[in-house]
XYZ file of C-alpha atoms in Angstrom:
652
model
C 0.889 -29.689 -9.688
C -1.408 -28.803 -12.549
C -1.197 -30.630 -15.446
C -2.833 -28.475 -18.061
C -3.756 -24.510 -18.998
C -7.050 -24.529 -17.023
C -5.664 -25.687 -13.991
C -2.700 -23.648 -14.317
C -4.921 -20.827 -14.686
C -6.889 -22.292 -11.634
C -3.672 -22.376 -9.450
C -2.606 -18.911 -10.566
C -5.409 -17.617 -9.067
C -5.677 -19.509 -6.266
C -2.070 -18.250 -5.794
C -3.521 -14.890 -5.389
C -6.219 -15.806 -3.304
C -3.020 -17.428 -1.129
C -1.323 -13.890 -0.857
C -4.057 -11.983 -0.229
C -5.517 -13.901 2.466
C -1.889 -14.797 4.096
C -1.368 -10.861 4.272
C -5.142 -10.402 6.470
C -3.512 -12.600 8.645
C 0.128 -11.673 9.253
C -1.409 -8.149 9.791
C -3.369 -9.628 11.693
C -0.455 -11.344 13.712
C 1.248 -7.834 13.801
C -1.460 -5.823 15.566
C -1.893 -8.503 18.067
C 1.768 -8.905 18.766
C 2.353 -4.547 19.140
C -0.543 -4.887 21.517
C 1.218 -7.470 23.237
C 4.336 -5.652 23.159
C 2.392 -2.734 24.999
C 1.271 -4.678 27.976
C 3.322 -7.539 28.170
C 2.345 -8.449 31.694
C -1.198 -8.886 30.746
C -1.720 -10.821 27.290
C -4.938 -11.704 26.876
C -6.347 -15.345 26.474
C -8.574 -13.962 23.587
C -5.680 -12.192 22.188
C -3.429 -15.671 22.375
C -6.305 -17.495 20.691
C -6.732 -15.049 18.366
C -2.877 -14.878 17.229
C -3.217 -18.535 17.349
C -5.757 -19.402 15.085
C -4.161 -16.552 12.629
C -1.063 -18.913 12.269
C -3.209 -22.323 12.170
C -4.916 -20.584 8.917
C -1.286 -19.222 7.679
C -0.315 -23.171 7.819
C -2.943 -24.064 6.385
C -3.146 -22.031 3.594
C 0.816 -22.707 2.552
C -0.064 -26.296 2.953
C -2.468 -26.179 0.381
C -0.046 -24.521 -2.119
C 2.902 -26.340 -0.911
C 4.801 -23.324 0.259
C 6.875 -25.705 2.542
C 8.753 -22.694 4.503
C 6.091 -21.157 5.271
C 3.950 -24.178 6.621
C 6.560 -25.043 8.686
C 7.215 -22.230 10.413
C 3.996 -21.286 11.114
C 3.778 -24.775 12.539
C 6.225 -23.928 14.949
C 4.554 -20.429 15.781
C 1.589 -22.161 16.312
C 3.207 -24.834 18.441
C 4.261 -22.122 20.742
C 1.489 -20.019 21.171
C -0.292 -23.255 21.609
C 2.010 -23.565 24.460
C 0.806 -20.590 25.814
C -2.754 -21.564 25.155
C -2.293 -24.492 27.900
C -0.565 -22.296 30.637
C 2.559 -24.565 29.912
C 4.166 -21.153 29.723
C 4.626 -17.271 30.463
C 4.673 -15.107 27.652
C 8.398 -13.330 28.140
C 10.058 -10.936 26.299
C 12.256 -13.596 24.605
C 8.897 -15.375 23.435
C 7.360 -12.023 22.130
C 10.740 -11.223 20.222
C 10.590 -14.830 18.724
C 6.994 -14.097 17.501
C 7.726 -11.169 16.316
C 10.898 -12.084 14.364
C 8.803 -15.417 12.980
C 6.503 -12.907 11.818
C 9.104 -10.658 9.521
C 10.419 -14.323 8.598
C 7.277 -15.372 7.262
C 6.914 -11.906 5.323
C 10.062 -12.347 3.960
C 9.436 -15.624 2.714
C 5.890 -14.291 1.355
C 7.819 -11.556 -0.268
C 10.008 -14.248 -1.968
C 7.326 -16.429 -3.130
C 5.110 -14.024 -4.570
C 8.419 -12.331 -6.704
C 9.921 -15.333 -7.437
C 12.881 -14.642 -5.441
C 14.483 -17.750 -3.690
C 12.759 -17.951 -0.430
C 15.328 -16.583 2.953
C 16.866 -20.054 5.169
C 13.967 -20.486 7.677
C 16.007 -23.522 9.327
C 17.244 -21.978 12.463
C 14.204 -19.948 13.601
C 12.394 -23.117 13.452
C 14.749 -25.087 15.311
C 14.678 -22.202 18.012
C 11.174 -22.141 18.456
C 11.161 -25.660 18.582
C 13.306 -25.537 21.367
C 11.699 -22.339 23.049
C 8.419 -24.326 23.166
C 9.772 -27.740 24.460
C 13.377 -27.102 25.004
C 14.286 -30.126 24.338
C 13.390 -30.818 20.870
C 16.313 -30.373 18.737
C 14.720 -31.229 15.304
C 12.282 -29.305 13.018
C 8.917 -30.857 13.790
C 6.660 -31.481 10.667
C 3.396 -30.093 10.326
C -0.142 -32.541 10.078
C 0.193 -35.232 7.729
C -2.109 -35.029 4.964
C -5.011 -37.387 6.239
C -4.630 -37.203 10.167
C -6.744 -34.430 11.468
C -6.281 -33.531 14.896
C -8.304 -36.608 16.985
C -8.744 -34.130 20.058
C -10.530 -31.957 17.811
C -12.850 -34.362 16.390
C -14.014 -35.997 19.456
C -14.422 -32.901 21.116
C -16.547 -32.041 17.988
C -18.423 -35.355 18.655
C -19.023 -34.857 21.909
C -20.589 -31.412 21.383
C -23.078 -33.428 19.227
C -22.127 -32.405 15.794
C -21.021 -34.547 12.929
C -17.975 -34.880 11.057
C -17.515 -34.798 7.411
C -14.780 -35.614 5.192
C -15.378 -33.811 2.039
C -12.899 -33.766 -1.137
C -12.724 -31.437 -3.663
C -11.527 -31.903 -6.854
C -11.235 -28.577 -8.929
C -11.528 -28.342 -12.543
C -11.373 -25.907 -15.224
C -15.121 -26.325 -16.119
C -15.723 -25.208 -12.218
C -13.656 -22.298 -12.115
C -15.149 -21.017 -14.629
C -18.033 -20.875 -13.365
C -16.673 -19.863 -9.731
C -16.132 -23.052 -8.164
C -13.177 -23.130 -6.423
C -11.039 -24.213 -3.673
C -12.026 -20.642 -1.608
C -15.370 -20.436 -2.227
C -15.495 -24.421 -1.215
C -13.663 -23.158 1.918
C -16.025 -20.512 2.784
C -19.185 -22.945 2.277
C -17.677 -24.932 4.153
C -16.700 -22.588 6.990
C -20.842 -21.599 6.854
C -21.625 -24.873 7.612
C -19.332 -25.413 10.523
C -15.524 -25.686 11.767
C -12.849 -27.042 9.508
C -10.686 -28.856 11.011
C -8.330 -29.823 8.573
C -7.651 -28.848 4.758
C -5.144 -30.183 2.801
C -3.977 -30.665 -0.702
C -4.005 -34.375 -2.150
C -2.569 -35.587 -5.309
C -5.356 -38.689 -6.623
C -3.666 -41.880 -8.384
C -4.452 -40.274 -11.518
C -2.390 -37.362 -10.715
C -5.276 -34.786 -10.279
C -4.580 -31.810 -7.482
C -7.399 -32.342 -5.155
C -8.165 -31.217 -2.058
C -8.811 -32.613 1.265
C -11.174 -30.947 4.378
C -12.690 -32.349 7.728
C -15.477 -30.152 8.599
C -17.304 -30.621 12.147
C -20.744 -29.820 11.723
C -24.171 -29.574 13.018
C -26.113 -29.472 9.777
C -28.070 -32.015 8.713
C -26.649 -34.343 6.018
C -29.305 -32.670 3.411
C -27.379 -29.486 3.283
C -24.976 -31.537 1.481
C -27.745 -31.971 -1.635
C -26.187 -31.491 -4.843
C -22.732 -30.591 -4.242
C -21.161 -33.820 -5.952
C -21.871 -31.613 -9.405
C -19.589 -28.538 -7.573
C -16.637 -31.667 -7.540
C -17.052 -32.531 -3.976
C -17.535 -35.943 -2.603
C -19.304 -35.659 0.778
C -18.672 -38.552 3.286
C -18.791 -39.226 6.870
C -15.094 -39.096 8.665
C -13.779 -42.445 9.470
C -10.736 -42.239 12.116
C -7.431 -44.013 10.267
C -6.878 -47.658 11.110
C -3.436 -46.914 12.435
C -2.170 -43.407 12.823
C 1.282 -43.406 12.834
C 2.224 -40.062 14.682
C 2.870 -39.498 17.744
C 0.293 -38.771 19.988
C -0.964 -35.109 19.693
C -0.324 -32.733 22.464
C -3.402 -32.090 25.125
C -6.235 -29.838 22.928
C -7.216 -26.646 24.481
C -10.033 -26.659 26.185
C -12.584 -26.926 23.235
C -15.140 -23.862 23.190
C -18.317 -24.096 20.999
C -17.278 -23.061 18.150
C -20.093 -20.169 16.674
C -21.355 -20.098 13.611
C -19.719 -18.052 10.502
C -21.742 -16.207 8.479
C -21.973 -15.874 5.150
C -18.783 -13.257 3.812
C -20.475 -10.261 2.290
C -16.741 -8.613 1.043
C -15.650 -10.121 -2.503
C -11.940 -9.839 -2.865
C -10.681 -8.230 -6.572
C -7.932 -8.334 -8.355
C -6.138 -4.811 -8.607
C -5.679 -5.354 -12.236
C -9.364 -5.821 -12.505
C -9.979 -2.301 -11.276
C -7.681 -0.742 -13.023
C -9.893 -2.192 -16.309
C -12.267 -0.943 -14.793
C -11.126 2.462 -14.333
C -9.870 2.787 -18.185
C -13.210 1.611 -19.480
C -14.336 5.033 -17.083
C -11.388 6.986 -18.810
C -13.084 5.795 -22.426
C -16.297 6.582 -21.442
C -14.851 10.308 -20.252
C -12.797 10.918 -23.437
C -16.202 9.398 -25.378
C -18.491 12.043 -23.056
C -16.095 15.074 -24.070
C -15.951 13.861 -27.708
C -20.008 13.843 -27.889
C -19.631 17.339 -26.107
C -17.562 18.794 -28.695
C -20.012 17.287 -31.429
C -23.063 18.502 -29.789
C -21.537 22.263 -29.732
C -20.766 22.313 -33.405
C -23.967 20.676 -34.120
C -26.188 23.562 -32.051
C -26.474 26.223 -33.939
C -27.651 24.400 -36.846
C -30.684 23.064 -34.566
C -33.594 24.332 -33.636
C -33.317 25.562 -30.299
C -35.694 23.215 -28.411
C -33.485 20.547 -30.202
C -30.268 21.685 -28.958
C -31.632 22.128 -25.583
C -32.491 19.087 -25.436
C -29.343 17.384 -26.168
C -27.167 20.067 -24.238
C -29.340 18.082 -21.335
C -28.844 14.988 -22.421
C -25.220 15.503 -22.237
C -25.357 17.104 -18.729
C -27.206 13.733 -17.612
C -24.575 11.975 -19.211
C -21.657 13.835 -17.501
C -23.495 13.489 -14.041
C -23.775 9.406 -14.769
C -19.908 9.440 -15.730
C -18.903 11.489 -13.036
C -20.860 9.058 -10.797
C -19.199 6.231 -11.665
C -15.756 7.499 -11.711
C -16.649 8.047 -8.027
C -18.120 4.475 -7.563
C -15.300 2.977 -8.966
C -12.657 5.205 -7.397
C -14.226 4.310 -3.897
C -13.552 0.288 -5.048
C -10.051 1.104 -4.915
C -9.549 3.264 -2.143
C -8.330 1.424 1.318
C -7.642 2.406 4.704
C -3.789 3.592 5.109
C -3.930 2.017 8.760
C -2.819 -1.469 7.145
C 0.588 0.195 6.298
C 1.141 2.306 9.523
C 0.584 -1.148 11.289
C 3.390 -2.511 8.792
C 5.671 0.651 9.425
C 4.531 0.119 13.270
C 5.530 -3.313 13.706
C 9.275 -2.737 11.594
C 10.064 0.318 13.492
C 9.654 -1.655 17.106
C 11.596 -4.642 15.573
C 14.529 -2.029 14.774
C 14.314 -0.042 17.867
C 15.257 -3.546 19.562
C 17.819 -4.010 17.582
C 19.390 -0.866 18.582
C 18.550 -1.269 22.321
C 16.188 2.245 22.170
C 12.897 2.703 23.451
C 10.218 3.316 21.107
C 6.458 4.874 21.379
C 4.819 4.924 17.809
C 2.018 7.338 17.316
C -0.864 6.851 15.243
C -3.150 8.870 13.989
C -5.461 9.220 10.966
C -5.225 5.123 10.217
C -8.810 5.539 9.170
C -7.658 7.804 6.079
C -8.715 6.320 2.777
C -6.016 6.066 -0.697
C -6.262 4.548 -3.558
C -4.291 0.769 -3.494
C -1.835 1.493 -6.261
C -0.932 4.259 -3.979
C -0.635 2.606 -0.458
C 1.626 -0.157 -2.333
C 4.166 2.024 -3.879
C 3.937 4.596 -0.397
C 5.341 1.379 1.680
C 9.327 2.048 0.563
C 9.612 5.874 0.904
C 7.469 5.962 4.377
C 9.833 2.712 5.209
C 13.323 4.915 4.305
C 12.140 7.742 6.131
C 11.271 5.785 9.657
C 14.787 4.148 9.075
C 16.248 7.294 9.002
C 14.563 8.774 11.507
C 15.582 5.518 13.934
C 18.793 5.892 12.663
C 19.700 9.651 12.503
C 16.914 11.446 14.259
C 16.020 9.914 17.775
C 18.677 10.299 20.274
C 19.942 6.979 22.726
C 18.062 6.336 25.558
C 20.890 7.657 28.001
C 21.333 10.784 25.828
C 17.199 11.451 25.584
C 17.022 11.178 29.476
C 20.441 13.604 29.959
C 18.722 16.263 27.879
C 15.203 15.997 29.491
C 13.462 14.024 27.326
C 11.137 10.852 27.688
C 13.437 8.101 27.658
C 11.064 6.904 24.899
C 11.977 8.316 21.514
C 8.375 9.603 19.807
C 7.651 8.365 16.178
C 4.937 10.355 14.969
C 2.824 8.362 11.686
C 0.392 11.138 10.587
C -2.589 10.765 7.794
C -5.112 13.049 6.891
C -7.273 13.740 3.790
C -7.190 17.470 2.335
C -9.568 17.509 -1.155
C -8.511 15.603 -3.680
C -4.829 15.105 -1.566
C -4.131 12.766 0.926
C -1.729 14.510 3.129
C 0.996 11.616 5.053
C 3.338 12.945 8.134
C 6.233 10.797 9.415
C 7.871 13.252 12.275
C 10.487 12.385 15.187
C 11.070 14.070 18.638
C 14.804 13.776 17.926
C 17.708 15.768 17.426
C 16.707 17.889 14.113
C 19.132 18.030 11.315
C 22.441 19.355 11.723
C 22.347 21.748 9.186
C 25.988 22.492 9.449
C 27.114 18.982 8.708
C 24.813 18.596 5.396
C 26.462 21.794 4.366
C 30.049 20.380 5.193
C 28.744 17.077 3.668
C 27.265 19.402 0.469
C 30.571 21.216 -0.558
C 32.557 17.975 -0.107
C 30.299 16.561 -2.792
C 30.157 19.745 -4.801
C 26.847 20.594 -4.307
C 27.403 23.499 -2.451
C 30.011 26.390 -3.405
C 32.527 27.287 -0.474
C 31.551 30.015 1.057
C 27.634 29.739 0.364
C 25.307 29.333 3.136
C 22.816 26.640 3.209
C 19.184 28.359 2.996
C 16.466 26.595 4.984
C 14.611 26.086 1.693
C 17.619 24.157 0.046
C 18.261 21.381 2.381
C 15.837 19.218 1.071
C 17.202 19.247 -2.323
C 20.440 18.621 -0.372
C 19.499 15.660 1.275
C 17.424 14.273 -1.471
C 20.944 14.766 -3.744
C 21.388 11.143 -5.478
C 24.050 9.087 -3.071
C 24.139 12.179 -0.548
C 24.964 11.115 2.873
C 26.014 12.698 6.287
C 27.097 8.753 7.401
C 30.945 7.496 6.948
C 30.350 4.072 7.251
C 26.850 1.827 7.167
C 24.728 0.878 9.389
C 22.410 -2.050 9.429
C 18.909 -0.124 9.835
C 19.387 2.830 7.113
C 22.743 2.138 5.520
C 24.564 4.773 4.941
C 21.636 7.258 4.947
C 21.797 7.142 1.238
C 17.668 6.796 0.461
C 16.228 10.065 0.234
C 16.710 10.492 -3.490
C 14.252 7.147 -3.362
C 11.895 8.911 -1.675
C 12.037 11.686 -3.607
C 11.732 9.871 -6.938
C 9.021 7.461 -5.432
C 6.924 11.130 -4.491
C 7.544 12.777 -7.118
C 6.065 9.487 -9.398
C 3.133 9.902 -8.071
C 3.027 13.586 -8.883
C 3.193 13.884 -5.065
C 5.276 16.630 -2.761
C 7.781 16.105 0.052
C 8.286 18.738 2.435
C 10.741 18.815 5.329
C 10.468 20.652 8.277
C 13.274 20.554 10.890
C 14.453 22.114 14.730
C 17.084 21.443 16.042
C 16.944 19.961 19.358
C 13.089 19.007 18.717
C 12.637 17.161 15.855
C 12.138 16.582 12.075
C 8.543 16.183 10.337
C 8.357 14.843 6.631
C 5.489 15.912 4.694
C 3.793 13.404 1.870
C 1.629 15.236 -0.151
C 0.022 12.805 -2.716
C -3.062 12.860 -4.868
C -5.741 10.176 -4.024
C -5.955 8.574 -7.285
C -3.969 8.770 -10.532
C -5.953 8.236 -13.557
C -8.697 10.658 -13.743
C -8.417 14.124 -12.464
C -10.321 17.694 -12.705
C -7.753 19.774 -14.784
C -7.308 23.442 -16.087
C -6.672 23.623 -19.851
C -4.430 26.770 -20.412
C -2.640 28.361 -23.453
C 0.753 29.408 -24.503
C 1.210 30.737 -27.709
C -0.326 28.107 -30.121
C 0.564 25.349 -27.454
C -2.237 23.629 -24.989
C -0.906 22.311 -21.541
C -3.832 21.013 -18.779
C -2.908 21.450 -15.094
C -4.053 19.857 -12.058
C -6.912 22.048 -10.283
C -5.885 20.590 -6.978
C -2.928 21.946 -7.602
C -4.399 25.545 -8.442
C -4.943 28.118 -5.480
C -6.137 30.604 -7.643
C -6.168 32.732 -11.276
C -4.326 36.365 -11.486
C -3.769 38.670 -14.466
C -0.664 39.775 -14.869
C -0.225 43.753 -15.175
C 2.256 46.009 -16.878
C 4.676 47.046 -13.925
C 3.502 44.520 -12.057
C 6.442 42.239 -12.648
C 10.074 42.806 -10.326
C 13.186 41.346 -12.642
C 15.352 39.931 -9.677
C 18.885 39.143 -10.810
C 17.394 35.774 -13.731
C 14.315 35.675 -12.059
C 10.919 37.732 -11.913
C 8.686 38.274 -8.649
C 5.481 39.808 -8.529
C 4.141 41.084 -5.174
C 0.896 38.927 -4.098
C -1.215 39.438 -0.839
C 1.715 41.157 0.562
C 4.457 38.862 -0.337
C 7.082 37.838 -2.660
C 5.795 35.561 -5.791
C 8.633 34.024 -8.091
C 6.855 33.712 -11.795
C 7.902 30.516 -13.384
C 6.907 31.049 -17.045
C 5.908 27.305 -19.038
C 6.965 29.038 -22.046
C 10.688 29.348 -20.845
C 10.467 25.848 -19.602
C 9.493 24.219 -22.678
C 10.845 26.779 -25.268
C 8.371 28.234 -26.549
C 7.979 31.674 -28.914
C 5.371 33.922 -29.157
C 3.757 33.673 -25.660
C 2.644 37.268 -23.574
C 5.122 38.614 -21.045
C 1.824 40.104 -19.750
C -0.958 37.093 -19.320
C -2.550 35.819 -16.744
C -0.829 33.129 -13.774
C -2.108 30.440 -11.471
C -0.786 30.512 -7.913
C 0.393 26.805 -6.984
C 2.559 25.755 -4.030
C 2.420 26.534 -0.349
C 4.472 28.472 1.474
C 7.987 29.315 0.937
C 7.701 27.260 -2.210
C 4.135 29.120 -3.971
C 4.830 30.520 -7.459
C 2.789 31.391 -10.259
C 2.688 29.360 -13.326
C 2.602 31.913 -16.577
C 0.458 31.359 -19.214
C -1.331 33.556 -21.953
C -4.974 32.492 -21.008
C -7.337 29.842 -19.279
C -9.315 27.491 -22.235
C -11.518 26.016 -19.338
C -11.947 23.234 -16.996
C -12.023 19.473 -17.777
C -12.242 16.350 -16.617
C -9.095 14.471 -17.482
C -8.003 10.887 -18.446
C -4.184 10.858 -17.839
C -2.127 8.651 -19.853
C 1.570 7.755 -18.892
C 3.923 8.953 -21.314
C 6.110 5.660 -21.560
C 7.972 6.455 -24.258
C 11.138 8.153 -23.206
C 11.253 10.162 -26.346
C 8.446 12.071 -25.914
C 8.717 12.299 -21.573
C 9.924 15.325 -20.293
C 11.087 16.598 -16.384
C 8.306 18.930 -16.423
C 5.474 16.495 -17.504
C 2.847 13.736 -15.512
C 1.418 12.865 -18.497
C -0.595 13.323 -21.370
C -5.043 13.584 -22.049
C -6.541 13.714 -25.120
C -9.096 16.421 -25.684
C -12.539 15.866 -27.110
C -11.503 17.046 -30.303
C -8.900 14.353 -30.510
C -6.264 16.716 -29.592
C -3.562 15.312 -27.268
C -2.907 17.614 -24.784
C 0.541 17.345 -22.348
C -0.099 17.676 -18.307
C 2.191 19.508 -15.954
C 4.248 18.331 -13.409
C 3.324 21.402 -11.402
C 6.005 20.108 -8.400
C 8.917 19.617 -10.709
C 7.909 22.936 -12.601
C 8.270 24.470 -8.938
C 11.459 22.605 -7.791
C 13.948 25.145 -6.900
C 16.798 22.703 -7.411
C 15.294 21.868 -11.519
C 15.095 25.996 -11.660
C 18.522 26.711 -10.786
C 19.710 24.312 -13.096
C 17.418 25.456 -15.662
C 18.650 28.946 -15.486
């Protein structure tokens, strides 16, 4: 354990090096094991080896940390594949369900780690893979002892003529300071040759150090200099007496090639997101010099003010530059969470005995990180529910005319600055009659009143709405969708739903790519500035005398043929003095465009949004907040909970 602030520091981070790598290779594990799944009859030796070594790392990596639960059940995982490996046995559908269920174990028990959470009982799936594998071992076995490495390994290392090293490494704050650390040891290592064993080590003294065998064909000069990196560098002498049993036959060794150098440099999300407020700073500090430079103009000479008007365009371009460099940093492919969403949804289909075909498309779509993260829960509630409530049984699918094989659609697609995300089912459609019977029993619906296409949404997304009686194990009681809602709507997102009955329901996640900077209109009302997303903005009317239809609380102005509802900011926020007659900016698709009311346009700007935390000054109707180059703080719109229908009613 570390013993003072430095190392602490040093393990923290080498904690986070531990979760970020052991998530590459449970994902990893997952796409291997759906492609399994797919072609069960055919696994691949490559694949096998590939899964395998995935696992040998994941052991690895918890050994060095001391996560205990999840060495030893990757052990076991290992163990079996390994079994596998040596044609001792057939990959069966049993085998590929223990895999897979090892594989939401070890998750789990990631999960716990990295939150602090006591880690789940691990105990019995390791005493069933123990017996799956040898079937008669009845006892957890225990992973390599610190200072055995594999003796199958080595000689076959020998024997291919390279050399084997036993390094240790003993970290230090002085070294990780200046980027020497257990990783990038690893990785000099692994450019050097195959590691065959890596393990922590506590020295007499107490120090954490750590432990490798490397197999290697470079010559012992490559080693110059590294005792002032902490590493001692010696050949590998065999123990005088092992005490474990005798290792299980190696596979057949293969030359193992050379790794080259990494060229991708893992960063900490916090990191960016310094990053991206020093790029907010420098935007505020670009509008503020903006601001100066047009009081300051006509005072100049006009060669003078040209000049600096320039200067200040170059400036802009540079800023606007970076904001895209570093917005690209954060941006990663959503295909890592489909594969996530993938691999759960097959696990629950099992459990409820239904046949599953997951559709893909899009996986190559880029979103910022914060994003992905906080998208996993909502896209996770709404495959549960469509498991749950939307696919039919397999009997039921077939007596209908449908594949036997319920569809699961996971849809991703970029649209401006919007990243547009589709989860859609081939199943049954909402009973709309049922969510109405299930919306006047709660008293969100009056007796009588029909339930309008446009409304069920707002229905289903009612806090603790549900159309279940009792729980079920894969999406409760169907009690979620408010979660999803909230989670959307956090991220200044929009949910659509789109249901028929008989064929299907298709959930629309309309999000913005990134959070923190945007492209905004600056509009007035009365004496009152509000900014509002352009990406949100389909385009800028004027409002004309007669123009505007009063409709029972509501006004509607006809637009390209169709009905517009006007939702006016003044009435929202209460403010006096604005222009019935100004100008509007159509937002919203659809059955759910309006026109946003305001008295006129003050320009376009490029935005830093601040959260507003305190919950004084937050408001239903507001993202955020932007200060102006002026110093002015300006408030920004929640254009989607300006337009909710539900918020409108009970506004009016």
């Amino acid at each position: 354990m570390p013993t003072s602030s430095g190392e602490s520091q040093f393990f923290s981070e080498f904690l986070d090096d531990f979760f970020a790598e052991s998530e590459e290779h449970l994902a990893l594990a997952r796409r291997i094991l759906l492609s399994l799944e797919e072609a069960p009859d055919e696994p691949g030796l490559a694949q096998i080896d590939e899964l395998f070594r995935a696992f040998h790392s994941l052991k690895g990596l918890a050994g060095m940390v001391g996560v205990g639960e999840i060495e030893l059940l990757s052990h076991e995982l290992e163990a079996l594949l390994r079994a596998l490996r040596m044609g001792d046995a057939d990959l069966s559908d049993e085998m590929l369900g223990a895999l897979i269920g090892g594989v939401r174990l070890l998750e789990q028990c990631l999960v716990a780690r990295k939150t602090g959470a006591a880690a789940p009982p691990v105990e019995a799936t390791i005493r069933a893979l123990a017996d799956m594998t040898e079937g008669s071992r009845s006892a957890p076995t225990t992973p390599t002892a610190p200072g055995g490495a594999e003796p199958a390994k080595i000689a076959a290392a020998l024997a291919q003529g390279m050399r084997v090293w036993r390094i240790v490494f003993t970290p230090s704050a002085s070294l990780a300071e200046r980027g020497v650390h257990v990783n990038s040891i690893r990785e000099r290592l692994l450019a050097l040759g195959e590691l065959l064993r890596a393990a922590p080590q506590v020295s007499p003294g107490g120090m954490l150090t750590f432990d490798f065998v490397l197999a290697s064909a470079a010559p012992e000069r490559a080693f110059d200099g590294w005792a002032a990196d902490g590493l001692a560098v010696a050949p590998y002498t065999q123990p005088a007496a092992p005490s474990a049993p005798a290792a299980s036959p190696a596979p057949p060794a293969s030359p193992a090639p050379p790794i080259p150098a990494g060229t991708v440099v893992r960063v900490d999300l916090e990191r960016l997101d310094d990053l991206m407020r020093m790029v907010g700073d420098l935007v505020i500090a670009n509008a503020r010099l903006e601001e100066q430079i047009a009081q300051a103009a006509p005072l100049l000479p006009s060669a003078d003010a040209r000049a600096l008007y320039d200067l200040v365009g170059a400036f802009q371009r540079q800023t606007r530059s970076l904001r895209a460099g570093v917005m690209r940093t954060r941006l990663v492919p959503i295909g890592e969470s489909f594969g996530r969403i993938q691999f759960m949804a097959r696990d629950l289909a099992r459990d409820l005995g239904r046949q599953l075909a997951v559709v893909i498309q899009g996986e190559h779509t880029e979103i910022d990180k914060f994003l992905v993260d906080w998208l996993m829960d909502p896209l996770m509630h709404l495959v549960r529910n469509a498991l749950s409530h939307g696919l039919e049984p397999t009997q039921e699918r077939v007596s209908l005319g449908k594949p036997s094989a319920g569809r699961l659609t996971l849809r991703a697609a970029a649209d401006g600055e919007h990243v547009v995300v589709t989860v859609a089912d081939d199943g049954r459609g909402i009973d709309i009659g049922r969510v109405a019977a299930r919306a006047r029993a709660h008293g969100l619906l009056a007796e009588g009143e029909e339930l309008a296409p446009d409304h069920i949404l707002d229905i289903l997304c009612a806090p603790g709405f549900s159309t279940r009686d009792q729980a079920d194990r894969v999406s409760g009681r169907g009690v979620g969708m408010d979660v999803v809602a909230n989670a959307v709507h956090e991220l200044r997102g929009a949910l659509a739903l789109e249901t028929v009955a008989g064929q299907g329901t298709t959930f629309t996640l309309r999000l913005p790519l990134t959070l923190a900077i945007m492209d905004a209109l600056l509009v007035a009302v009365a004496d009152q500035c509000f900014a509002i997303p352009l990406s949100a903005i389909g385009e800028i009317i004027s409002l004309e005398p007669g123009q505007i239809t009063p409709l029972e609380r509501n006004e509607l102005i006809t637009h390209r043929g169709a009905p517009l509802p006007l939702v006016r900011i003044a009435q929202r926020f209460q403010i006096a003095g604005a222009l019935h007659h100004g100008y509007a900016c159509v937002v919203g698709e659809g059955g759910g465009a309006a026109a946003l009311v305001f008295d006129r346009a003050l320009g376009k700007r490029e935005i830093v949004v601040r959260p507003l935390n305190d919950p004084l000054v937050a408001q239903p109707y507001l993202a955020g907040a932007t200060e102006l180059g002026d110093g002015r703080v300006v408030l920004l719109l929640d254009v989607a909970a300006l337009l909710r229908p539900a918020s409108a009613a009970r506004e009016s």
